Amino acid sequence: MRIAAPIEIGPLDADAQQAVRGLAAAAEAHDGVAPLSEQPLLNLGTDAEWITHVVAHTTAGSTIGYVQIDRSGETASAELVVHPEHRRNGRGRVLLRTAERDATLPSRSGEPGQHGKQLRVWAHGDLESARGFARASGLRAVRELLFLTRPTTPTTPTRPLAAETAAPGLPEAPAGYRLRTFRPGADDAAWLRVNARAFATHPEQGRMTLDDLRARQAEPWFDPEGFFLLVPDGADDADPVAFQWTKTEPGQPDDARDGEIYALGVDPEHQGKGLGRLLTDVGLAHLAQAGATRAVLYVEGDNSPALATYERAGFTRAAVHVQYARP
């Protein structure tokens, strides 16, 4: 007899957040891929109208399932995880149905966070078990996020290295531009503006807020020396025209250290000038200097210009993350 676990909906206190992190760690150890991405983990302590936390417990109170529904965008997005020892027993279906009801509940409000939206569910790593669960639930793939990798060495930049710049040893900025590092606090608003322009059609990145930026600045991996802005030469206080933000998680072994090209954006008015290629080289050079042995990044599967840039830089596909939805 299959028995659905008790379901709890509402904000997560500190103990509940820790239990969800432990659940995610158990699933990652079993599956080889993290079931929750960065933003849902940052959202665990968030109590707002646009987010719903759903936790599945055993009758003894252990946390064995979790789904987070984010309704802040045009569609609702969910990430779901069930403990490996409690799968194939109806827990995932209960969490999915709960998420769908939360997302599609009719709403008369036009404000962010409203219900009445289509639900899209992430499957990280696109494992066969996730594909089977999606098929059985009547879901189909609607979006792919590719995970690309390449060794950081030997680095072969496509631009000459600058002898003397604000960032020594990095590729030289073209005429009319200057490369400098990000100044927390002073550059926050300007960066948010160019990020919104560069990712105007992106369902997550383009919606980043000051709170989102500050949350990342509080993370142990944040390093402004790995966050580069390309600004008009002679106008240092003007909005940047492009940026390259790198990320290296602490605590990695020296001989297997991943460095991420975390976000790379170019203002639409300055696209077509090779700035994306330049900033890719900047990121790779910085990650190599910082001791990363492998460079990694995420890119939309249908972003042909970005894929072409990264393929020229030597990146290859290592994994895929898929978003599923009902037809």
PDB file of N, CA and C in Angstrom, residues 38 166-167 170 180-185 187-188 191 213-229 243-250 257-263 282-283 285-292:
ATOM      1  N   GLU A  38      21.011  27.203  -7.227  1.00  0.00           N
ATOM      2  CA  GLU A  38      21.423  28.253  -6.298  1.00  0.00           C
ATOM      3  C   GLU A  38      20.252  29.086  -5.791  1.00  0.00           C
ATOM      4  N   ALA A 166      43.952  47.718 -14.934  1.00  0.00           N
ATOM      5  CA  ALA A 166      43.428  47.561 -13.574  1.00  0.00           C
ATOM      6  C   ALA A 166      43.390  46.096 -13.184  1.00  0.00           C
ATOM      7  N   ALA A 167      43.474  45.211 -14.168  1.00  0.00           N
ATOM      8  CA  ALA A 167      43.480  43.778 -13.913  1.00  0.00           C
ATOM      9  C   ALA A 167      44.645  43.171 -14.683  1.00  0.00           C
ATOM     10  N   LEU A 170      45.177  40.170 -17.791  1.00  0.00           N
ATOM     11  CA  LEU A 170      43.911  39.853 -18.443  1.00  0.00           C
ATOM     12  C   LEU A 170      43.892  40.450 -19.843  1.00  0.00           C
ATOM     13  N   ARG A 180      37.531  47.249 -15.486  1.00  0.00           N
ATOM     14  CA  ARG A 180      37.818  47.431 -14.061  1.00  0.00           C
ATOM     15  C   ARG A 180      36.988  46.443 -13.254  1.00  0.00           C
ATOM     16  N   THR A 181      37.292  46.331 -11.966  1.00  0.00           N
ATOM     17  CA  THR A 181      36.556  45.403 -11.118  1.00  0.00           C
ATOM     18  C   THR A 181      35.363  46.095 -10.460  1.00  0.00           C
ATOM     19  N   PHE A 182      34.433  45.291 -10.039  1.00  0.00           N
ATOM     20  CA  PHE A 182      33.185  45.729  -9.420  1.00  0.00           C
ATOM     21  C   PHE A 182      33.432  46.298  -8.030  1.00  0.00           C
ATOM     22  N   ARG A 183      32.699  47.391  -7.699  1.00  0.00           N
ATOM     23  CA  ARG A 183      32.802  48.015  -6.374  1.00  0.00           C
ATOM     24  C   ARG A 183      31.479  47.788  -5.640  1.00  0.00           C
ATOM     25  N   PRO A 184      31.443  46.853  -4.681  1.00  0.00           N
ATOM     26  CA  PRO A 184      30.189  46.598  -3.966  1.00  0.00           C
ATOM     27  C   PRO A 184      29.639  47.877  -3.345  1.00  0.00           C
ATOM     28  N   GLY A 185      28.344  48.056  -3.492  1.00  0.00           N
ATOM     29  CA  GLY A 185      27.694  49.261  -2.991  1.00  0.00           C
ATOM     30  C   GLY A 185      27.688  50.354  -4.034  1.00  0.00           C
ATOM     31  N   ASP A 187      28.598  50.199  -7.234  1.00  0.00           N
ATOM     32  CA  ASP A 187      28.232  49.764  -8.583  1.00  0.00           C
ATOM     33  C   ASP A 187      26.928  48.963  -8.629  1.00  0.00           C
ATOM     34  N   ASP A 188      26.289  48.752  -7.493  1.00  0.00           N
ATOM     35  CA  ASP A 188      25.127  47.857  -7.457  1.00  0.00           C
ATOM     36  C   ASP A 188      24.038  48.294  -8.436  1.00  0.00           C
ATOM     37  N   TRP A 191      25.053  48.126 -12.150  1.00  0.00           N
ATOM     38  CA  TRP A 191      25.105  46.759 -12.650  1.00  0.00           C
ATOM     39  C   TRP A 191      23.705  46.178 -12.847  1.00  0.00           C
ATOM     40  N   LEU A 213      21.095  40.564  -5.503  1.00  0.00           N
ATOM     41  CA  LEU A 213      22.521  40.877  -5.613  1.00  0.00           C
ATOM     42  C   LEU A 213      23.177  40.868  -4.238  1.00  0.00           C
ATOM     43  N   ARG A 214      22.513  41.477  -3.255  1.00  0.00           N
ATOM     44  CA  ARG A 214      23.087  41.528  -1.911  1.00  0.00           C
ATOM     45  C   ARG A 214      23.194  40.131  -1.299  1.00  0.00           C
ATOM     46  N   ALA A 215      22.224  39.268  -1.599  1.00  0.00           N
ATOM     47  CA  ALA A 215      22.288  37.899  -1.088  1.00  0.00           C
ATOM     48  C   ALA A 215      23.513  37.187  -1.622  1.00  0.00           C
ATOM     49  N   ARG A 216      23.848  37.416  -2.884  1.00  0.00           N
ATOM     50  CA  ARG A 216      25.032  36.787  -3.467  1.00  0.00           C
ATOM     51  C   ARG A 216      26.311  37.410  -2.915  1.00  0.00           C
ATOM     52  N   GLN A 217      26.288  38.702  -2.651  1.00  0.00           N
ATOM     53  CA  GLN A 217      27.461  39.341  -2.063  1.00  0.00           C
ATOM     54  C   GLN A 217      27.756  38.806  -0.669  1.00  0.00           C
ATOM     55  N   ALA A 218      26.733  38.276   0.003  1.00  0.00           N
ATOM     56  CA  ALA A 218      26.923  37.725   1.344  1.00  0.00           C
ATOM     57  C   ALA A 218      27.393  36.279   1.324  1.00  0.00           C
ATOM     58  N   GLU A 219      27.416  35.654   0.144  1.00  0.00           N
ATOM     59  CA  GLU A 219      27.847  34.264   0.047  1.00  0.00           C
ATOM     60  C   GLU A 219      29.368  34.159   0.184  1.00  0.00           C
ATOM     61  N   PRO A 220      29.879  33.041   0.735  1.00  0.00           N
ATOM     62  CA  PRO A 220      31.331  32.919   0.939  1.00  0.00           C
ATOM     63  C   PRO A 220      32.144  32.919  -0.350  1.00  0.00           C
ATOM     64  N   TRP A 221      31.520  32.608  -1.485  1.00  0.00           N
ATOM     65  CA  TRP A 221      32.264  32.575  -2.735  1.00  0.00           C
ATOM     66  C   TRP A 221      32.423  33.955  -3.374  1.00  0.00           C
ATOM     67  N   PHE A 222      31.660  34.954  -2.932  1.00  0.00           N
ATOM     68  CA  PHE A 222      31.680  36.244  -3.624  1.00  0.00           C
ATOM     69  C   PHE A 222      33.036  36.923  -3.479  1.00  0.00           C
ATOM     70  N   ASP A 223      33.570  37.392  -4.615  1.00  0.00           N
ATOM     71  CA  ASP A 223      34.859  38.082  -4.638  1.00  0.00           C
ATOM     72  C   ASP A 223      34.778  39.188  -5.691  1.00  0.00           C
ATOM     73  N   PRO A 224      34.745  40.448  -5.282  1.00  0.00           N
ATOM     74  CA  PRO A 224      34.656  41.527  -6.279  1.00  0.00           C
ATOM     75  C   PRO A 224      35.840  41.566  -7.230  1.00  0.00           C
ATOM     76  N   GLU A 225      36.970  40.971  -6.830  1.00  0.00           N
ATOM     77  CA  GLU A 225      38.132  40.945  -7.721  1.00  0.00           C
ATOM     78  C   GLU A 225      37.924  39.999  -8.900  1.00  0.00           C
ATOM     79  N   GLY A 226      36.885  39.171  -8.837  1.00  0.00           N
ATOM     80  CA  GLY A 226      36.549  38.302  -9.958  1.00  0.00           C
ATOM     81  C   GLY A 226      35.290  38.741 -10.680  1.00  0.00           C
ATOM     82  N   PHE A 227      34.896  39.978 -10.459  1.00  0.00           N
ATOM     83  CA  PHE A 227      33.675  40.554 -11.042  1.00  0.00           C
ATOM     84  C   PHE A 227      34.119  41.771 -11.849  1.00  0.00           C
ATOM     85  N   PHE A 228      34.091  41.659 -13.181  1.00  0.00           N
ATOM     86  CA  PHE A 228      34.680  42.668 -14.057  1.00  0.00           C
ATOM     87  C   PHE A 228      33.606  43.447 -14.793  1.00  0.00           C
ATOM     88  N   LEU A 229      33.814  44.761 -14.874  1.00  0.00           N
ATOM     89  CA  LEU A 229      32.930  45.647 -15.621  1.00  0.00           C
ATOM     90  C   LEU A 229      33.708  46.271 -16.775  1.00  0.00           C
ATOM     91  N   PHE A 243      29.740  43.016 -18.728  1.00  0.00           N
ATOM     92  CA  PHE A 243      30.323  42.544 -17.479  1.00  0.00           C
ATOM     93  C   PHE A 243      30.628  41.056 -17.563  1.00  0.00           C
ATOM     94  N   GLN A 244      31.554  40.633 -16.730  1.00  0.00           N
ATOM     95  CA  GLN A 244      31.925  39.232 -16.568  1.00  0.00           C
ATOM     96  C   GLN A 244      32.043  38.959 -15.077  1.00  0.00           C
ATOM     97  N   TRP A 245      31.193  38.086 -14.563  1.00  0.00           N
ATOM     98  CA  TRP A 245      31.165  37.767 -13.132  1.00  0.00           C
ATOM     99  C   TRP A 245      31.584  36.310 -12.989  1.00  0.00           C
ATOM    100  N   THR A 246      32.646  36.074 -12.248  1.00  0.00           N
ATOM    101  CA  THR A 246      33.120  34.708 -12.031  1.00  0.00           C
ATOM    102  C   THR A 246      32.795  34.258 -10.607  1.00  0.00           C
ATOM    103  N   LYS A 247      32.824  32.964 -10.407  1.00  0.00           N
ATOM    104  CA  LYS A 247      32.465  32.377  -9.115  1.00  0.00           C
ATOM    105  C   LYS A 247      33.325  31.144  -8.879  1.00  0.00           C
ATOM    106  N   THR A 248      33.963  31.092  -7.727  1.00  0.00           N
ATOM    107  CA  THR A 248      34.726  29.912  -7.328  1.00  0.00           C
ATOM    108  C   THR A 248      34.335  29.542  -5.907  1.00  0.00           C
ATOM    109  N   GLU A 249      33.711  28.400  -5.751  1.00  0.00           N
ATOM    110  CA  GLU A 249      33.289  27.961  -4.422  1.00  0.00           C
ATOM    111  C   GLU A 249      34.510  27.622  -3.574  1.00  0.00           C
ATOM    112  N   PRO A 250      34.535  28.060  -2.312  1.00  0.00           N
ATOM    113  CA  PRO A 250      35.662  27.718  -1.433  1.00  0.00           C
ATOM    114  C   PRO A 250      35.612  26.249  -1.026  1.00  0.00           C
ATOM    115  N   ARG A 257      39.587  21.961  -8.962  1.00  0.00           N
ATOM    116  CA  ARG A 257      38.866  23.169  -8.539  1.00  0.00           C
ATOM    117  C   ARG A 257      38.117  23.765  -9.733  1.00  0.00           C
ATOM    118  N   ASP A 258      36.796  23.839  -9.621  1.00  0.00           N
ATOM    119  CA  ASP A 258      35.976  24.447 -10.664  1.00  0.00           C
ATOM    120  C   ASP A 258      35.859  25.946 -10.432  1.00  0.00           C
ATOM    121  N   GLY A 259      35.985  26.698 -11.504  1.00  0.00           N
ATOM    122  CA  GLY A 259      35.709  28.129 -11.495  1.00  0.00           C
ATOM    123  C   GLY A 259      34.634  28.396 -12.534  1.00  0.00           C
ATOM    124  N   GLU A 260      33.635  29.167 -12.152  1.00  0.00           N
ATOM    125  CA  GLU A 260      32.474  29.346 -13.029  1.00  0.00           C
ATOM    126  C   GLU A 260      32.457  30.726 -13.676  1.00  0.00           C
ATOM    127  N   ILE A 261      32.184  30.745 -14.962  1.00  0.00           N
ATOM    128  CA  ILE A 261      31.778  31.989 -15.616  1.00  0.00           C
ATOM    129  C   ILE A 261      30.312  32.152 -15.253  1.00  0.00           C
ATOM    130  N   TYR A 262      30.089  32.882 -14.184  1.00  0.00           N
ATOM    131  CA  TYR A 262      28.805  32.907 -13.500  1.00  0.00           C
ATOM    132  C   TYR A 262      27.757  33.698 -14.272  1.00  0.00           C
ATOM    133  N   ALA A 263      28.139  34.856 -14.760  1.00  0.00           N
ATOM    134  CA  ALA A 263      27.220  35.672 -15.569  1.00  0.00           C
ATOM    135  C   ALA A 263      28.034  36.550 -16.491  1.00  0.00           C
ATOM    136  N   VAL A 282      38.557  37.106 -20.551  1.00  0.00           N
ATOM    137  CA  VAL A 282      38.838  37.718 -19.251  1.00  0.00           C
ATOM    138  C   VAL A 282      38.511  36.727 -18.135  1.00  0.00           C
ATOM    139  N   GLY A 283      37.331  36.112 -18.239  1.00  0.00           N
ATOM    140  CA  GLY A 283      36.928  35.148 -17.220  1.00  0.00           C
ATOM    141  C   GLY A 283      37.865  33.956 -17.142  1.00  0.00           C
ATOM    142  N   ALA A 285      41.030  33.778 -18.101  1.00  0.00           N
ATOM    143  CA  ALA A 285      42.338  34.181 -17.588  1.00  0.00           C
ATOM    144  C   ALA A 285      42.287  34.375 -16.075  1.00  0.00           C
ATOM    145  N   HIS A 286      41.221  35.006 -15.585  1.00  0.00           N
ATOM    146  CA  HIS A 286      41.106  35.215 -14.145  1.00  0.00           C
ATOM    147  C   HIS A 286      40.979  33.894 -13.396  1.00  0.00           C
ATOM    148  N   LEU A 287      40.150  32.983 -13.895  1.00  0.00           N
ATOM    149  CA  LEU A 287      39.972  31.695 -13.219  1.00  0.00           C
ATOM    150  C   LEU A 287      41.278  30.908 -13.175  1.00  0.00           C
ATOM    151  N   ALA A 288      42.054  30.974 -14.259  1.00  0.00           N
ATOM    152  CA  ALA A 288      43.354  30.300 -14.261  1.00  0.00           C
ATOM    153  C   ALA A 288      44.276  30.919 -13.214  1.00  0.00           C
ATOM    154  N   GLN A 289      44.275  32.254 -13.136  1.00  0.00           N
ATOM    155  CA  GLN A 289      45.103  32.934 -12.141  1.00  0.00           C
ATOM    156  C   GLN A 289      44.666  32.579 -10.720  1.00  0.00           C
ATOM    157  N   ALA A 290      43.358  32.353 -10.535  1.00  0.00           N
ATOM    158  CA  ALA A 290      42.816  32.056  -9.208  1.00  0.00           C
ATOM    159  C   ALA A 290      42.998  30.598  -8.814  1.00  0.00           C
ATOM    160  N   GLY A 291      43.562  29.781  -9.700  1.00  0.00           N
ATOM    161  CA  GLY A 291      43.861  28.401  -9.363  1.00  0.00           C
ATOM    162  C   GLY A 291      42.818  27.389  -9.767  1.00  0.00           C
ATOM    163  N   ALA A 292      41.813  27.804 -10.532  1.00  0.00           N
ATOM    164  CA  ALA A 292      40.818  26.848 -11.008  1.00  0.00           C
ATOM    165  C   ALA A 292      41.450  25.940 -12.057  1.00  0.00           C
TER     166      ALA A 292
END
